[in-house]
C-alpha positions in Angstrom: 17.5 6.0 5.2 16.2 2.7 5.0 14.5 0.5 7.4 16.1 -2.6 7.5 19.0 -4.2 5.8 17.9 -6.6 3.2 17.8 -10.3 4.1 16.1 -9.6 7.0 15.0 -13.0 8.9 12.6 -11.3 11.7 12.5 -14.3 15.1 9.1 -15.0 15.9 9.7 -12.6 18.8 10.4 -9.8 16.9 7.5 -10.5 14.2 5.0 -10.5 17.1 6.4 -6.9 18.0 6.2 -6.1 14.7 2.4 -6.6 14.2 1.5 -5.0 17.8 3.4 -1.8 16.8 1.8 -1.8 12.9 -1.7 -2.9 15.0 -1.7 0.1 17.3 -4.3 2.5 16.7 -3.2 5.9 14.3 0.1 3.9 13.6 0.5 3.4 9.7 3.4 2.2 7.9 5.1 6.2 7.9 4.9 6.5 11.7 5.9 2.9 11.9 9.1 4.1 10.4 9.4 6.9 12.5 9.3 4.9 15.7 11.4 2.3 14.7 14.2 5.1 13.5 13.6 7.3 16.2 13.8 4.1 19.3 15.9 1.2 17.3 13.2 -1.5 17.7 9.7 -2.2 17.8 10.0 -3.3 21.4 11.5 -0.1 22.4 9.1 1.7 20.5 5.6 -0.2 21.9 7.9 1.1 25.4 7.7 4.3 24.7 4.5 4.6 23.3 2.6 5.6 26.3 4.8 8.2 27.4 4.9 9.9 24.1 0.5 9.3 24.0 1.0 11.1 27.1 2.3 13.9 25.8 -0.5 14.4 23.2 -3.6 13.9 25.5 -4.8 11.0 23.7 -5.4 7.6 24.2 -5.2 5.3 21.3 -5.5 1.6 21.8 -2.2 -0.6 21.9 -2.3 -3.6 20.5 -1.2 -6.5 23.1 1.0 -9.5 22.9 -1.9 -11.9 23.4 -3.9 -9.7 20.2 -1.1 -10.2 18.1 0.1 -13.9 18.8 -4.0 -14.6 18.4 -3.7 -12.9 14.6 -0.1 -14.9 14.0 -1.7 -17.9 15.1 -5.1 -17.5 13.3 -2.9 -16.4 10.0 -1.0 -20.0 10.6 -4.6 -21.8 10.6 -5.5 -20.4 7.2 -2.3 -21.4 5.7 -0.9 -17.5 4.9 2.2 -15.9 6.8 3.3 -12.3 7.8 6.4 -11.1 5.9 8.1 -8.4 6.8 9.7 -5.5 4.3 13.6 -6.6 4.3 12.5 -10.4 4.7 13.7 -12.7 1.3 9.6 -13.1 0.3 8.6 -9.3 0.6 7.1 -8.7 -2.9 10.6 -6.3 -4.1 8.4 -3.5 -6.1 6.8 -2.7 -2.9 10.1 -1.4 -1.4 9.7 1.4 -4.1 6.6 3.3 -3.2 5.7 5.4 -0.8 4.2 4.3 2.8 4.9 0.9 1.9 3.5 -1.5 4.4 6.3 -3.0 6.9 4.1 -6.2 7.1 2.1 -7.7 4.8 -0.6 -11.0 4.8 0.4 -13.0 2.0 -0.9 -16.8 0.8 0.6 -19.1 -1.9 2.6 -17.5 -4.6 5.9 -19.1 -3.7 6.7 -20.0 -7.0 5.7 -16.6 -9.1 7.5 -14.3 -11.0 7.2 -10.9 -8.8 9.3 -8.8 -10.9 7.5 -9.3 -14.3 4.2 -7.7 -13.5 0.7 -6.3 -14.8 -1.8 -4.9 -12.7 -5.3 -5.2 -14.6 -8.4 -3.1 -13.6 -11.4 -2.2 -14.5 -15.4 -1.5 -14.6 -16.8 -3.9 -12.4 -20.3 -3.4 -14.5 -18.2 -4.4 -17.3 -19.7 -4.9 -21.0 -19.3 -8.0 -22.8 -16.2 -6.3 -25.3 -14.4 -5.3 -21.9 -14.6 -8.8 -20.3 -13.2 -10.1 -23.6 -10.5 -7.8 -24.1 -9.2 -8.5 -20.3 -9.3 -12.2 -21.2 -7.1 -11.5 -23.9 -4.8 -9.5 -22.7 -4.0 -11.7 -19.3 -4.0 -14.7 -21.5 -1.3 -13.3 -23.5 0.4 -11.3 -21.0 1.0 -14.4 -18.6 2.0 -16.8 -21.7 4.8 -14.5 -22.1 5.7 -14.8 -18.5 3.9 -11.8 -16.6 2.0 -12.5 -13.6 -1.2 -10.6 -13.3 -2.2 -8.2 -10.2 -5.7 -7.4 -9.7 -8.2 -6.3 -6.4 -10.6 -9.4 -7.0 -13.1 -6.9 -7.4 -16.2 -7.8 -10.2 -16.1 -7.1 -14.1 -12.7 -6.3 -15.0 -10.8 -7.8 -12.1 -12.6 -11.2 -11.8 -11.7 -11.5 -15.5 -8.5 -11.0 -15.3 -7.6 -13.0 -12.2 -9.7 -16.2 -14.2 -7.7 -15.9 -17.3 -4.6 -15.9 -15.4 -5.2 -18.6 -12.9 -2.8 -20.9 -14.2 0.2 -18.6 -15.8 -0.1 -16.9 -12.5 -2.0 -14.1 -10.5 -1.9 -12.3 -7.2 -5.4 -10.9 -5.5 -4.8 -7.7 -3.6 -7.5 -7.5 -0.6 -9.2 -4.7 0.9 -9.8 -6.3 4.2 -8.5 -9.6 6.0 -7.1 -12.8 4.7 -10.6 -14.2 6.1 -13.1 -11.3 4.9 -12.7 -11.7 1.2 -14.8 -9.4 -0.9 -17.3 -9.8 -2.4 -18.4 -13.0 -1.0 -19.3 -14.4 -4.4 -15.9 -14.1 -5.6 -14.6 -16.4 -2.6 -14.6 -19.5 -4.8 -12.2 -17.4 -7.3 -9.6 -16.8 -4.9 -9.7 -20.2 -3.2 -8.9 -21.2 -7.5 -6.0 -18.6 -7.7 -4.5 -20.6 -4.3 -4.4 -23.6 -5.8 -3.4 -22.7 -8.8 -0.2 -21.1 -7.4 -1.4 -17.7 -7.5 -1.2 -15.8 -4.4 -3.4 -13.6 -1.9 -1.8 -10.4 -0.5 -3.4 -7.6 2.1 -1.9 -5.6 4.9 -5.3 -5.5 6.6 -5.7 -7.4 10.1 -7.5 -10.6 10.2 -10.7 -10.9 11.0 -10.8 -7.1 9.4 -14.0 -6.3 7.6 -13.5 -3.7 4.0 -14.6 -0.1 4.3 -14.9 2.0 1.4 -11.8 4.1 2.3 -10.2 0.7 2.4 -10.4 0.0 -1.8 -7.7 3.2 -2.3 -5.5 2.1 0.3 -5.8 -1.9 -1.7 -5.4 0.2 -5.0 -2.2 1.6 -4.2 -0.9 -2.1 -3.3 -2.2 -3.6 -6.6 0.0 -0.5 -8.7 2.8 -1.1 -5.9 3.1 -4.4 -7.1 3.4 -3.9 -11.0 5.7 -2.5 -13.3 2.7 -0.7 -14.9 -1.3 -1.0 -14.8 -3.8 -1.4 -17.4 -7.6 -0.2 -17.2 -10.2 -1.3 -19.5 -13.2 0.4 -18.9 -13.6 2.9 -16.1 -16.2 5.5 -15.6 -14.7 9.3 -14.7 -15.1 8.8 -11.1 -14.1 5.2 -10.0 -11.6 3.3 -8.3 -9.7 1.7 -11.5 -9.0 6.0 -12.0 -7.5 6.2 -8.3 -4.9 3.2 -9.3 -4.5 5.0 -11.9 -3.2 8.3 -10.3 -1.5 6.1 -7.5 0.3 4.2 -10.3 1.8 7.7 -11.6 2.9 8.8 -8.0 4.7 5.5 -7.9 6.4 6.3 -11.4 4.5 3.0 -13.0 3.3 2.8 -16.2 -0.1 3.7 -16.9 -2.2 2.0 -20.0 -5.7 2.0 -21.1 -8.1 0.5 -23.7 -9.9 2.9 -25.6 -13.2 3.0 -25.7 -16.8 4.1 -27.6 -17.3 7.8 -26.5 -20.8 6.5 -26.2 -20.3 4.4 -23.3 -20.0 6.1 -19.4 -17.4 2.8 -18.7 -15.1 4.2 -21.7 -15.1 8.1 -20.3 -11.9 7.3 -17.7 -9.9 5.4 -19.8 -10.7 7.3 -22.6 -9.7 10.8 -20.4 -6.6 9.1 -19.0 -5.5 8.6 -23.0 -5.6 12.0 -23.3 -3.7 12.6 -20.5 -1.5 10.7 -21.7 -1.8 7.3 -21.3 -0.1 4.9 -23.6 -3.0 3.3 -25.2 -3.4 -0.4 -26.1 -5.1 -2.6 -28.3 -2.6 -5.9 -27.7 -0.3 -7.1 -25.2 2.3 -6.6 -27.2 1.6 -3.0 -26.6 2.0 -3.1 -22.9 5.4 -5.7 -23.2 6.7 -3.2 -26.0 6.8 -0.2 -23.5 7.7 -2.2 -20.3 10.9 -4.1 -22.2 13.5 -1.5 -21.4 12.5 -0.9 -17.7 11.1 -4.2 -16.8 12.4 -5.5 -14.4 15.3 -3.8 -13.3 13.2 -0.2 -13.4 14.2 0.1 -9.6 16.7 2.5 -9.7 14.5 4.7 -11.2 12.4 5.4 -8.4 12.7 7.8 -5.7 12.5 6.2 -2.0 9.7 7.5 0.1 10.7 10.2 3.0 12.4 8.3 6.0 12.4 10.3 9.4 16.4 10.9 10.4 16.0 10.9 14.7 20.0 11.6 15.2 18.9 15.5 16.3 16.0 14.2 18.0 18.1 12.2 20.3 19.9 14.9 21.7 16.8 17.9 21.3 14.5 19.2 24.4 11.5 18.0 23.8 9.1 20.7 21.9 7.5 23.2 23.6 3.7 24.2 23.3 5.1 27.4 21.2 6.9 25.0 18.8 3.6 23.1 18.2 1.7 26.1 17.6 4.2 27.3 14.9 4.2 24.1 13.4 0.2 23.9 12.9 -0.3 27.4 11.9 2.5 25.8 8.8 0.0 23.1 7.9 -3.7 22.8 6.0 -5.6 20.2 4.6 -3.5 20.6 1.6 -0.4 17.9 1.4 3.1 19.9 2.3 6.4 18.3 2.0 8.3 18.2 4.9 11.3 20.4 4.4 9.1 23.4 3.2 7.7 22.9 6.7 11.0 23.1 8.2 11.8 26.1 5.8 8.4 28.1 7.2 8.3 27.5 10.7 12.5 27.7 11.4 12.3 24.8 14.0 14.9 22.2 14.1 14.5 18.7 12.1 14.6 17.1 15.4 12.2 19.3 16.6 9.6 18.7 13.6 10.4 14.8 13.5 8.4 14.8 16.8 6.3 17.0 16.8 4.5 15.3 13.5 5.5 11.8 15.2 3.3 13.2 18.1 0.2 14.5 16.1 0.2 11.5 13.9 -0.2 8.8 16.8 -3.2 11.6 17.8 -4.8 11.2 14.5 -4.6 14.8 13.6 -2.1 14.5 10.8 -2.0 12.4 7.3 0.6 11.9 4.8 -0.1 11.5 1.5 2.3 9.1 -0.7 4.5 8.9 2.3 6.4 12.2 1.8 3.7 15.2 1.9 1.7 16.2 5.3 -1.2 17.6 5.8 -3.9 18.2 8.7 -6.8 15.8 8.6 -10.3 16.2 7.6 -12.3 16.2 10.8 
């Protein structure tokens, strides 16, 4: 089921309702789905929202109109807008992964090519050889027409947003349009503005990056390319989490071998073996992307979208169907039909019952399509 109907033109009404529902405390971009599918409109749903926190003896915060015309306005001030999934601008390749955000923060990039995309990341401790190689690759990449994706982080991505500034690059943030990190590389993304590149986060403004911010950033920079190259990456980093993200989203996935000497070279070294296409060229990467690029859409699956039509009509769920329901779930991920298959409760009934415990924060999904009970 999909969200909205593309060509989408949200009024500035709706785009503020829009940002208070996607603001609201324990709401992410799945339960923003839900609500909107199970009430018809974000207005309806910021309606409902208190008698359905009610119901789960919590309180999390609503965002108000005055918090969210204060972000639209202060967005205006810095020159970057809120699109909305549906809307002509939404960056397309986003549409095809899972929990992808309904709103995002985006700056410049009116005139790049979305569809014909590399993410590059990378060490940001990066050796000499590794900057070099990132160099070459964007350069060549973006003569042939690709726009580079990168997080702005040091090393790696720093490299590969500067040898793309002006064939074209988009910076993925961790936190808000006005908390750029790191501080040092503020200059760099101020030069990818005005070079036409673009800025991108789904982060509030104003919003300061947490570490468990970077994954969340990581799956946005693979979300918006058709595959994703790392050049050097220890065993346990974040250019491995894009990586694995990049898989889940069906992207390509290339590395740059490296000395078995080196710690940088062990993850992209690993993910090779695991099989990895590796690279030494861009013609490498533009070889395997060629058939699928950029018309590779149809060949990814669309992330789980709650169907309310039972909920509408079905008694709200009693404490006993809640209790069934929990003793289904663990810390491990489960998709949602096995849940349905275990516990013998109605769709309708497990639609709210997870859209209940999510807006409580006891629930998490994983790639949009698996549940699981949070970590406390």
């Amino acid at each position: 089921m999909s969200l909205v109907a593309p060509g989408l033109v949200l009024t500035r009404s709706q785009r503020t309702a829009w940002l208070r529902l996607i603001r609201t405390e324990n709401v992410g971009p799945v339960t923003f789905r839900q609500l909107l599918n199970r009430f018809g409109s974000a207005d309806a749903a910021i309606e409902a929202l208190p008698g359905l926190l009610k119901r789960t003896g919590t309180a999390p915060r609503i965002t108000t109109q005055m918090q969210a015309e204060d972000e639209l306005a202060g967005l205006e001030r810095f020159g970057a807008r809120l699109v909305a999934t549906g809307e002509a601008d939404y960056p397309n390749l986003l549409n095809y992964i899972p929990a992808s955000p309904p709103l995002v923060t985006m700056a410049g990039g009116e005139n790049l090519d979305w569809a014909r995309t590399v993410g590059m990341v990378g060490a940001r401790n990066a050796s000499s050889a590794g900057i070099k190689m990132t160099r070459m690759l964007a350069l060549d990449l973006g003569e042939r027409g690709y726009t580079i994706v990168s997080g702005l982080a040091r090393g790696i991505d720093t490299a590969a947003h500067r040898a793309s500034l002006t064939t074209g690059t988009i910076a993925v943030l961790a936190g808000g349009f006005d908390k750029i990190y790191p501080d040092e590389n503020i200059p760099l993304a101020h030069d990818i503005l005005d070079n036409g590149g673009a800025l991108l986060t789904e982060m509030p403004l104003g919003w300061e990056p947490r570490a468990r911010d970077f994954p969340r950033r990581n799956r946005l920079v693979s979300g918006l390319s058709l595959g994703i190259v790392v050049v050097e990456a220890a065993k346990r980093s974040g250019s491995l989490i894009t990586a694995r993200l990049a898989l889940e989203q069906n992207r390509d996935v290339f590395a740059v071998p490296g000395s078995p000497l080196d710690p940088r070279a062990e993850g992209g070294n690993a993910l090779i073996q695991q099989g990895a296409k590796l690279i030494t060229n861009a013609a490498d990467i533009i070889e395997s992307l060629g058939g699928a690029d950029p018309a590779r859409n149809a060949l990814f699956d669309p992330d789980w979208e709650p169907d309310f039509s039972e909920a509408q009509s079905a008694e709200a769920p009693s404490d006993s169907d809640k209790s069934r329901l929990l003793s289904a779930l663990s810390t491990t991920p489960v998709e949602v039909d096995e849940i349905i298959r275990q516990t013998g409760l109605s769709v309708g009934v497990i639609q709210m019952l997870l859209l209940e415990l999510d807006l409580a924060g006891e629930i998490e999904w994983s790639s949009g399509q698996l549940v699981a009970l949070r970590y406390k």
